[in-house]
Coordinates of C-alpha atoms in Angstrom, one line a residue:
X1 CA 0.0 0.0 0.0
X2 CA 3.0 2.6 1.0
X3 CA 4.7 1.9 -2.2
X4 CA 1.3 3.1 -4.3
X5 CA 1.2 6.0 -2.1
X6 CA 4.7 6.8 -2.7
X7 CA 4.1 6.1 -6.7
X8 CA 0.9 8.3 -6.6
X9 CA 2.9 11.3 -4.9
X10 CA 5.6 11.2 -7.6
X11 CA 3.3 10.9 -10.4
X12 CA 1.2 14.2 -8.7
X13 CA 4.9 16.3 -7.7
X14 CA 5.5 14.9 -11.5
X15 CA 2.3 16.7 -12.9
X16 CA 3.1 19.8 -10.5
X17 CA 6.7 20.3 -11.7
X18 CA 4.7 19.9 -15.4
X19 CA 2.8 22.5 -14.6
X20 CA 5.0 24.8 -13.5
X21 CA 7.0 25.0 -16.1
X22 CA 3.9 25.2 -18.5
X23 CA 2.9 28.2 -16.5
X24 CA 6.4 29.9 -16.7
X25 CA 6.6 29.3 -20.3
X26 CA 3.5 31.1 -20.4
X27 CA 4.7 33.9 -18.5
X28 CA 7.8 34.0 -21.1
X29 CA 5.2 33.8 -23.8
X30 CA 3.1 36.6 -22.5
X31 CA 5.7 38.7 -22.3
X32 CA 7.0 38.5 -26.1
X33 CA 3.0 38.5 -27.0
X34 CA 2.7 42.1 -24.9
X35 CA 6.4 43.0 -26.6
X36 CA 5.0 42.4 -29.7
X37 CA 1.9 44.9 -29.2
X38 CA 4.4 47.2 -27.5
X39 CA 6.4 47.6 -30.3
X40 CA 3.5 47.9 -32.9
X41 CA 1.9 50.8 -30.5
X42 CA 5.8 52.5 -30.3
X43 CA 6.1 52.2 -33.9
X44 CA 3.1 54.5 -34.7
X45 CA 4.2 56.9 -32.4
X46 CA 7.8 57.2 -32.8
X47 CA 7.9 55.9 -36.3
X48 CA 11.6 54.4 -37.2
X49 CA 11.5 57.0 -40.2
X50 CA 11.8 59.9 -37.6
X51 CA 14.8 58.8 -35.7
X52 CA 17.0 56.5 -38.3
X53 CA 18.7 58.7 -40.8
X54 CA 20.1 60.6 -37.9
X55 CA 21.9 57.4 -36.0
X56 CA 25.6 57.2 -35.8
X57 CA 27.5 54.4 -35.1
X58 CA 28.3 53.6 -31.6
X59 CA 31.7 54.9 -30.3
X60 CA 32.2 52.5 -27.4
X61 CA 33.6 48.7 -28.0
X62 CA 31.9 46.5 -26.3
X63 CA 33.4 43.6 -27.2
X64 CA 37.1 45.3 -26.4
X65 CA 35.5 46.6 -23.2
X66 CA 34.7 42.7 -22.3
X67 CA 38.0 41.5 -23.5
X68 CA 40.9 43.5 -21.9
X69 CA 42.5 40.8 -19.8
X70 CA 40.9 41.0 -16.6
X71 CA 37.2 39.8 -15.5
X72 CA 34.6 41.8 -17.0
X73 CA 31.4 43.2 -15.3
X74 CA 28.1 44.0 -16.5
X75 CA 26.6 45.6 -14.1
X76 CA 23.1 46.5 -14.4
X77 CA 20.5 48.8 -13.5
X78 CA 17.1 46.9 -12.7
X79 CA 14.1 48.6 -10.6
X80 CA 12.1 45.4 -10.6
X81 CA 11.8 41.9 -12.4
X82 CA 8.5 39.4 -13.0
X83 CA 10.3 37.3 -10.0
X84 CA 10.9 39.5 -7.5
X85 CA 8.6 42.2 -8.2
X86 CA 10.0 46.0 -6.9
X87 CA 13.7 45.3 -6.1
X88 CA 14.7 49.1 -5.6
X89 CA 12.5 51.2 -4.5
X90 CA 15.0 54.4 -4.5
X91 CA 16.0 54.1 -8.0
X92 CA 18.0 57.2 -8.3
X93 CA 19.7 56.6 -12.0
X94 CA 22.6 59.0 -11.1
X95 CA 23.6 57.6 -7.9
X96 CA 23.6 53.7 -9.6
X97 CA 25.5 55.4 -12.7
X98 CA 28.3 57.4 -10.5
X99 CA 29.1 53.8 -8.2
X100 CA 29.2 51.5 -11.4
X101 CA 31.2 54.0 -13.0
X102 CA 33.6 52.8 -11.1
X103 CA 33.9 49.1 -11.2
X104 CA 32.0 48.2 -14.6
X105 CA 33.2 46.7 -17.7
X106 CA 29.7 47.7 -19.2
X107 CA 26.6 48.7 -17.8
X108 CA 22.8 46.8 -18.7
X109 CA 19.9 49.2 -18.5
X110 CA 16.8 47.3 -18.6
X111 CA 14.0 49.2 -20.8
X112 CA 11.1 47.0 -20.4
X113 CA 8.5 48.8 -19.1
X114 CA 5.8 46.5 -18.2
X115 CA 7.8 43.8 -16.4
X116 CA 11.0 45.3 -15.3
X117 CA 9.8 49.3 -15.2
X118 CA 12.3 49.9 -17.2
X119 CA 12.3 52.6 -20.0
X120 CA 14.2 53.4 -22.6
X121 CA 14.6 57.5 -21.5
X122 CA 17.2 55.6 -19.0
X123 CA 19.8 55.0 -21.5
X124 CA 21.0 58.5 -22.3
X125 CA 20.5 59.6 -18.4
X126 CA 23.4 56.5 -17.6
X127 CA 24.8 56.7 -20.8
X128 CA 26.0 60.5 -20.3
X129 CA 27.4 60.0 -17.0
X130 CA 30.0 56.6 -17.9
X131 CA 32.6 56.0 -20.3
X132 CA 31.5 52.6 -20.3
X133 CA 29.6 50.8 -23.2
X134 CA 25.7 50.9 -22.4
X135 CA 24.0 47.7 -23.1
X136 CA 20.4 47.9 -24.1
X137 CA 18.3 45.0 -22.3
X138 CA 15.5 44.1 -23.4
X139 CA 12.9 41.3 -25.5
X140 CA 14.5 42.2 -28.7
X141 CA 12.1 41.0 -31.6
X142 CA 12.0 43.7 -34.3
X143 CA 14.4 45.3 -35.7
X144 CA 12.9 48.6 -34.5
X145 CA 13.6 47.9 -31.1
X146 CA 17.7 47.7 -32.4
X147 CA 17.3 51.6 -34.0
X148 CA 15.5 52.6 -31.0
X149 CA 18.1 51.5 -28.9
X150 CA 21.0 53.0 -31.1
X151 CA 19.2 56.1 -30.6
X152 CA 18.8 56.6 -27.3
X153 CA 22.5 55.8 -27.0
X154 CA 22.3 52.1 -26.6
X155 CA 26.3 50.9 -27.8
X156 CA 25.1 47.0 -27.4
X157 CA 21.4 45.0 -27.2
X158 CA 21.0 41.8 -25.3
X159 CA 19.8 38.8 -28.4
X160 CA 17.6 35.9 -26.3
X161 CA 17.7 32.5 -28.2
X162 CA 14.8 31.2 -25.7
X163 CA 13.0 34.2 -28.1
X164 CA 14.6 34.1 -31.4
X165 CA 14.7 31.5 -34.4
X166 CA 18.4 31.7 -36.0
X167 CA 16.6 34.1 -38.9
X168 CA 15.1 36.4 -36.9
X169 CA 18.2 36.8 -34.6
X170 CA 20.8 37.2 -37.9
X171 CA 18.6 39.9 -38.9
X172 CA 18.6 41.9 -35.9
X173 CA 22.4 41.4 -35.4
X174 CA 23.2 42.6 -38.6
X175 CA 21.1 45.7 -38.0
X176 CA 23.3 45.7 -34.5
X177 CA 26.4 45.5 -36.2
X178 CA 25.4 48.4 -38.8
X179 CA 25.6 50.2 -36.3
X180 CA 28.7 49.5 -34.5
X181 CA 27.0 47.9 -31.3
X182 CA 28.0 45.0 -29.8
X183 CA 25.5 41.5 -29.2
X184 CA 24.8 39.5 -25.8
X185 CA 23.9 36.5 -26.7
X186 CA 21.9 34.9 -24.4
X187 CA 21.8 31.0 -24.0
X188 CA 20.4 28.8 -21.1
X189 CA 20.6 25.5 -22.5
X190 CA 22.5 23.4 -24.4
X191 CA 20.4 23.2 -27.4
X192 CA 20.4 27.7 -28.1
X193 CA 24.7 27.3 -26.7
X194 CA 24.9 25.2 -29.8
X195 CA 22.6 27.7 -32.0
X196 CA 24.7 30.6 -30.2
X197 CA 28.1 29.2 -31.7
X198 CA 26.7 27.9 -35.1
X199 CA 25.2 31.9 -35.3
X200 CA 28.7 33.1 -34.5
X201 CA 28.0 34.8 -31.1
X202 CA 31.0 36.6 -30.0
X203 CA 29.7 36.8 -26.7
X204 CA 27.7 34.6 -24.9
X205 CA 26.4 35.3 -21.5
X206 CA 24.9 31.6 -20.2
X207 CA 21.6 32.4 -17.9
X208 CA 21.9 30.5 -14.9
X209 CA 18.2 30.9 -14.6
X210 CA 15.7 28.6 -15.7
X211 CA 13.1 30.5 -17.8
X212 CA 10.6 27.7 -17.2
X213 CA 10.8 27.7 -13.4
X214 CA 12.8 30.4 -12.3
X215 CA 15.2 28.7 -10.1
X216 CA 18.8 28.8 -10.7
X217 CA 22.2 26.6 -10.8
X218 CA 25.6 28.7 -10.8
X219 CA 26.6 24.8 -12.1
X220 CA 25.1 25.7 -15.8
X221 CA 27.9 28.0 -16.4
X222 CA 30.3 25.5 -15.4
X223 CA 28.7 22.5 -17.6
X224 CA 27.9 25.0 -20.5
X225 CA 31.2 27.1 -21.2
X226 CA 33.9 24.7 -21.9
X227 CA 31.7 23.5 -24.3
X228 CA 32.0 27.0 -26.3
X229 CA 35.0 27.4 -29.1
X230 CA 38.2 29.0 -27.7
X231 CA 38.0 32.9 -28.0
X232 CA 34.2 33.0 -27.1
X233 CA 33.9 35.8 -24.1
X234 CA 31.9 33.9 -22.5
X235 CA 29.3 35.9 -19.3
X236 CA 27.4 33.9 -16.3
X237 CA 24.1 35.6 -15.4
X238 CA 21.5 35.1 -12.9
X239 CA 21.8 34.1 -9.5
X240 CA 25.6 35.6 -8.4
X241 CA 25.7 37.4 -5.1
X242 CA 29.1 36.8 -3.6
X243 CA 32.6 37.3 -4.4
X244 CA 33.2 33.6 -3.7
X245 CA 31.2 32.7 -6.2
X246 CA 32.7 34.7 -8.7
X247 CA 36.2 33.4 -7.8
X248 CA 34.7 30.2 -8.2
X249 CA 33.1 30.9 -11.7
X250 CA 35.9 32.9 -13.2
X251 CA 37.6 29.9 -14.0
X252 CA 35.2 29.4 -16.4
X253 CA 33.7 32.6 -17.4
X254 CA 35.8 36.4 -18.9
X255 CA 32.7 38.3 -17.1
X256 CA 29.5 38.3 -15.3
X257 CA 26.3 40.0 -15.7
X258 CA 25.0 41.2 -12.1
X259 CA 22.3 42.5 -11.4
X260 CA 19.1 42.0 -8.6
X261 CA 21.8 41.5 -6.0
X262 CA 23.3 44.2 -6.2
X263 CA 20.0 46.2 -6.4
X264 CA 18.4 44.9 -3.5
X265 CA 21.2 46.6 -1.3
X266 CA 20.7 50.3 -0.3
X267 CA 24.5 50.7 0.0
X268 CA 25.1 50.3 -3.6
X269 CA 28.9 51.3 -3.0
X270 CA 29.4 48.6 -0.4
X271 CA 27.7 45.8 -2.1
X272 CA 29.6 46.6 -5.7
X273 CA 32.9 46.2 -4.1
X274 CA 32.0 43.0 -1.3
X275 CA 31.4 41.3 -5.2
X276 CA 34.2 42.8 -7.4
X277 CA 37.0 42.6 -4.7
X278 CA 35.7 40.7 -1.4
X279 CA 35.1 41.4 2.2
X280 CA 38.4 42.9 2.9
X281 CA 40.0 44.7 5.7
X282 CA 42.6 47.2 6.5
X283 CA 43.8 47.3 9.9
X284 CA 45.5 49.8 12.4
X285 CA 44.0 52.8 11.0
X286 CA 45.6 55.2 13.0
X287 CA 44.1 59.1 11.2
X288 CA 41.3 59.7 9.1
X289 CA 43.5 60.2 6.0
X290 CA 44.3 56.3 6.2
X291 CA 40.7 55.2 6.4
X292 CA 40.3 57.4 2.9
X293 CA 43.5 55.6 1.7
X294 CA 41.9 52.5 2.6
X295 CA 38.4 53.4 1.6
X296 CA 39.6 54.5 -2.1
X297 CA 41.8 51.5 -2.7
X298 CA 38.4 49.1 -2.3
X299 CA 38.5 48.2 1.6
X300 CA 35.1 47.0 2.9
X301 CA 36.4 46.7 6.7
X302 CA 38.3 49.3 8.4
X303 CA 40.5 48.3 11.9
X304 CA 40.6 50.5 14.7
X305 CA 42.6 48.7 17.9
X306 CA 42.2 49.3 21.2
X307 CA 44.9 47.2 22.2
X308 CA 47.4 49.1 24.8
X309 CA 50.5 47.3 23.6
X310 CA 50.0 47.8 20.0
X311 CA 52.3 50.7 18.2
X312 CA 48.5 51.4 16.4
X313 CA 46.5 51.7 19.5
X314 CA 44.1 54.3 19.4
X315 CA 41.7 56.5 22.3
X316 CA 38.3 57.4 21.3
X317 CA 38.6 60.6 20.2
X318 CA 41.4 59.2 18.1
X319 CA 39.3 56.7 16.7
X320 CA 36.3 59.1 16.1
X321 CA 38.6 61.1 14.2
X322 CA 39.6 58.1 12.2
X323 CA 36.3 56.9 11.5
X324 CA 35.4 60.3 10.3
X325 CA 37.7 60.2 6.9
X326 CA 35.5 57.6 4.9
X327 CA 32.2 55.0 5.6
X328 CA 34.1 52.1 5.9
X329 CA 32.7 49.7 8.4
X330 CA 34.3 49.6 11.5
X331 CA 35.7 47.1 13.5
X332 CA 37.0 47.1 17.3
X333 CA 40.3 45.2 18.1
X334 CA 40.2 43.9 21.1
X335 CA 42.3 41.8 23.8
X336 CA 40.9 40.4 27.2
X337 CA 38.9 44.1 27.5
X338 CA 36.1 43.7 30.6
X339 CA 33.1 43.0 28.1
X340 CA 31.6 46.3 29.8
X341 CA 34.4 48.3 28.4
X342 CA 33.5 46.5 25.1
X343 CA 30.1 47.1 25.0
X344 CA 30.5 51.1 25.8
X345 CA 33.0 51.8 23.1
X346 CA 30.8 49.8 20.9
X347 CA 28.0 52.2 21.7
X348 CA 29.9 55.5 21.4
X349 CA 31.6 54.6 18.5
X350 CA 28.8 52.9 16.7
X351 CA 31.2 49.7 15.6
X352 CA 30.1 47.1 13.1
X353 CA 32.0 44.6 15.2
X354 CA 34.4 43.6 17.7
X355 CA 37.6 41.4 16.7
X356 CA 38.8 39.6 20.3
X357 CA 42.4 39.1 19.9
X358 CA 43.1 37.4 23.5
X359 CA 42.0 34.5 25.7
X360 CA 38.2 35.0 25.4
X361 CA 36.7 31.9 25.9
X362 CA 33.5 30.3 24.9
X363 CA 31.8 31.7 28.0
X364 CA 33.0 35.2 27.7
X365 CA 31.6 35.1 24.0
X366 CA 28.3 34.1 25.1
X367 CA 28.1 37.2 27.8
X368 CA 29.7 39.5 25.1
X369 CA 26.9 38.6 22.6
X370 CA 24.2 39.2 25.1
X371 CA 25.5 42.5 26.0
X372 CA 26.0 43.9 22.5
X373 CA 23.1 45.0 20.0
X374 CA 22.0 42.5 18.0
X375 CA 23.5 44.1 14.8
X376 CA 27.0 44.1 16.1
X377 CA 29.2 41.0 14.8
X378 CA 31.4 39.4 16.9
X379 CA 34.7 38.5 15.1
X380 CA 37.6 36.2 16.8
X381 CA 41.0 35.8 16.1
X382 CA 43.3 32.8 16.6
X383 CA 47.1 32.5 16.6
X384 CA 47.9 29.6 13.7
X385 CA 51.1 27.5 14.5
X386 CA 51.5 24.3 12.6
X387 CA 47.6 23.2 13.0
X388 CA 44.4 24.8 12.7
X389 CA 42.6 26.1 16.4
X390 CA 39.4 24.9 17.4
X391 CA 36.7 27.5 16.3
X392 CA 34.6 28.8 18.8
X393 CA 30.6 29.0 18.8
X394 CA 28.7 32.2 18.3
X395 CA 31.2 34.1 16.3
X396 CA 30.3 35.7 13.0
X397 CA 33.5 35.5 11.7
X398 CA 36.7 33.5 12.6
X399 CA 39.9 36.1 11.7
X400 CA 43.0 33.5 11.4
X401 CA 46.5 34.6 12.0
X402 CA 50.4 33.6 12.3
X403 CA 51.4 32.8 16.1
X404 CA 54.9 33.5 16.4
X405 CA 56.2 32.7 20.0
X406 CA 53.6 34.1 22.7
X407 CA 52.2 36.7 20.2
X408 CA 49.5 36.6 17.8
X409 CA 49.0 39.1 15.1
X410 CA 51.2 41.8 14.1
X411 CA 54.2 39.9 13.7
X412 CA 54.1 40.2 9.8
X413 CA 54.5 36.8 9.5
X414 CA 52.5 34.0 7.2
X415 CA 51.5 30.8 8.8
X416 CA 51.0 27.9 6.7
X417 CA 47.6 28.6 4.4
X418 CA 47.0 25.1 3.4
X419 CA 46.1 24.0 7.2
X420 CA 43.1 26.1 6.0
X421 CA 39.6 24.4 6.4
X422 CA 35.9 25.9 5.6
X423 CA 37.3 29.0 4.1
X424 CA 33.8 30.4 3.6
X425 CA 33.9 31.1 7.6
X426 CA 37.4 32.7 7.7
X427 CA 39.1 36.1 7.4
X428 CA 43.0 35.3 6.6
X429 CA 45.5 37.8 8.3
X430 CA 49.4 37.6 9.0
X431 CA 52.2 39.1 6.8
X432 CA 49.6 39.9 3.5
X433 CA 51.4 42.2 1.5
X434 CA 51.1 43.0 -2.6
X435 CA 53.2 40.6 -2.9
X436 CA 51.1 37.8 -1.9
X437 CA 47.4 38.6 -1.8
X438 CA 46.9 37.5 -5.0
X439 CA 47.7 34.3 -3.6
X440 CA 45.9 34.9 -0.5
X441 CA 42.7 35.8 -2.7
X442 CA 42.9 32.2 -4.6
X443 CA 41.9 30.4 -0.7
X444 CA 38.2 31.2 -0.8
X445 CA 38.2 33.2 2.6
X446 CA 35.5 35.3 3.4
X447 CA 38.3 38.6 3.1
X448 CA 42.0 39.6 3.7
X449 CA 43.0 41.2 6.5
X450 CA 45.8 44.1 5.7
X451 CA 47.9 45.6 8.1
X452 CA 51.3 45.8 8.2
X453 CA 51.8 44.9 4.6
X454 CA 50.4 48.2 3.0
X455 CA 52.2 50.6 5.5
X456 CA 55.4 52.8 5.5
X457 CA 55.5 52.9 9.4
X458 CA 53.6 51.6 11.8
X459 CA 50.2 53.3 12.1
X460 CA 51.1 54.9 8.4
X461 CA 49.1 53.1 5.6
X462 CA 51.3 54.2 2.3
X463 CA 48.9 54.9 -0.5
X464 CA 51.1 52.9 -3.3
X465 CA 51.0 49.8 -1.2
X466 CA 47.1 49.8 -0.8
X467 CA 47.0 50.2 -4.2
X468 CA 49.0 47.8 -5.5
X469 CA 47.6 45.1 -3.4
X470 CA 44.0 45.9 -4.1
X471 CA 45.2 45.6 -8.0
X472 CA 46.3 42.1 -7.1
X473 CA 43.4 41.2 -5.6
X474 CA 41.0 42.1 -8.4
X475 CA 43.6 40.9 -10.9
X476 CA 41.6 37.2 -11.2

């Protein structure tokens, strides 16, 4: 009797999974049907005759933009998708344009309106504050939407082979091409990767999202692009959020195409960077001027210790002053402090964490946590000899450095990384320099911890140094 029941329930989670993905290729369906009457409706009011004799070719490559030897970034600027529904409410165009700016390869504007409140009055608004290339994203079906796109300052259109037969996709990338833009082409199965490459797709960004359901696999990428032809740029979309995962994916992917992750977070700054460069951490800030030197060179973290022995102890005031040179988030270095003390400089400084450097035990952890705010992390450090400590409960992260004698931390020395386990959980520290963090960044930690490494003196970060090692870092 159990083994019909268990048949029956297969057969019905069969017919639901059926279903599903029925329904979601109705929803993809819908939204090429509504395209299709959007683009009728456009046409007769913004007819192509009016705008195409005065387009120019596009003056921004972006297939060299993509292809300049380090990992490219499409970085995109999306109010809402059918998924998720409003992902931004603050969508302030010039604030998302003046962060990506900084850290994009190309930017994606999404100009669907119905589905992603998009529009295509965004492209010039992004396009006229970036030197990037400007990627048009949209259900591209006509070879209207390719003109309109070109003039509103589109310099490449996103091409969707879950939309397009192979004629109807040559005709609006020679249109594309025409006019000097570059092509996404968009694959999510093996079937259009194979249509992609027979088509001649320069670049092929592999959705990591199923269309039919929604749901996504970072593993698509890694099953799809060593099956493309050496010299493809190939681009992973859909469903990246951290800078592990990016590590992981580079080594099969030039670039990635990132987007509702990045949107979701208010701090648009701080999220940008936690993904291009990781969770990392200057330490011994010592004067506001080094928290900007940190804060420019890509830091996420920024050290303040309160340690009395340390040549980059700080007061305070001294530490208020610090904190006041850039919005870095803050962290407290501690070392067998009364957890009163802790939890008082923690409120007049307004930490993100505390880092214990001592003997705090699993006890004092658990009185420390109930006495700080709940947003407050704790972070513990442990002195690494010749075999990994036992990591304590309760802890948000786990900060790993050399032990060199009695002392750990601050002896500028490098333990031995490969004693290394879960490196998800850990924030490496000990003799990191630009020499090495490109190394360092290969492990998979959580972030780097720089100190010593980047400075001219103690308590002096040297500008050249941060620079150099935040170069490495990226350089993957």
């Amino acid at each position: 009797m159990s083994e019909i029941n268990v048949s029956e329930q297969n057969v019905q989670l069969s017919e639901h999974i059926s279903l599903k993905n029925a329904q979601m290729a109705e929803v993809l369906a819908k939204i090429v049907n509504d395209k299709i009457t959007w683009v009728a409706e456009r046409k007769a009011v913004q007819p192509v005759e009016t705008f195409k004799p005065l387009l120019t070719a596009s003056d921004r490559d972006f297939y060299a933009a993509l292809d300049n030897g380090q990992t490219a970034f499409i970085l995109e600027c999306k109010k809402a998708s059918p998924s998720k529904g409003l992902i931004r409410q603050q969508f302030d165009l010039d604030y998302i344009a003046s962060v990506y700016n900084q850290y994009a390869s190309a930017i994606s504007v999404l100009t669907d309106e119905k589905y992603f409140q998009g529009n295509f009055d965004f492209l010039p608004r992004v396009r006229a504050q970036v030197t990037q290339p400007v990627l048009c994203k949209d259900f591209m079906i006509d070879t209207y939407q390719v003109y309109l796109a070109r003039h509103y300052g589109a310099d490449a259109i996103l091409l969707m082979l879950s939309v397009l037969n192979d004629e109807q996709y040559r005709e609006l990338a020679n249109v594309a091409h025409e006019l000097g833009m570059g092509i996404l082409t968009e694959v999510s199965n093996e079937e259009e990767l194979e249509r992609a490459v027979a088509l001649q797709a320069r670049v092929i960004g592999i959705n990591n999202r199923n269309l039919r359901d929604l749901s996504t696999d970072l593993n698509r990428t890694k099953q799809l692009a060593p099956k493309l032809p050496q010299g493809t740029i190939v681009i992973s979309e859909s469903g990246i959020y951290t800078h592990q995962q990016v590590r992981d994916l580079s080594r099969f992917a030039n670039g990635f195409l990132i987007g509702s992750s990045l949107m979701s977070q208010e701090n648009l700054e701080l999220a940008v960077r936690k993904v291009v460069l990781g969770e990392n951490k200057v330490c011994g800030l010592t004067h506001a001027d080094d928290a900007v030197k940190a804060y420019q060179a890509g830091a996420v973290f920024g050290g303040l210790i309160f340690v009395q022995q340390s040549k980059r102890c700080v007061d305070i005031e001294t530490a208020r002053l610090t904190m006041s040179g850039a919005p870095l988030q803050y962290v407290g270095v501690f070392q067998n402090h009364s957890i009163e003390t802790i939890a008082d400089t923690v409120t007049e400084l307004g930490l993100f964490a505390v880092q214990l450097h001592g003997d705090e035990d699993q006890a004092y952890i658990d009185a420390l946590k109930a006495a700080l705010p709940e947003s407050v992390e704790i972070w513990k450090a442990y002195g690494v000899t010749d075999h990994m400590p036992v990591l304590l409960n309760q802890v948000d992260r786990h900060l790993l450095d050399a032990k060199v004698g009695n002392q750990s931390g601050g002896t500028g020395t490098v333990f031995d990384w490969s004693l290394i386990e879960a490196p998800e959980r850990i924030m490496l520290a000990g003799g990191l320099n630009p020499d090495n963090v490109q190394q360092a960044a290969k492990l998979g930690c959580l972030g780097l911890d720089l100190n010593s490494g980047v400075e001219s003196e103690p308590g002096k970060k040297d500008i050249a140094k941060l620079r150099q090692a935040f170069s490495e870092i990226r350089n993957y």
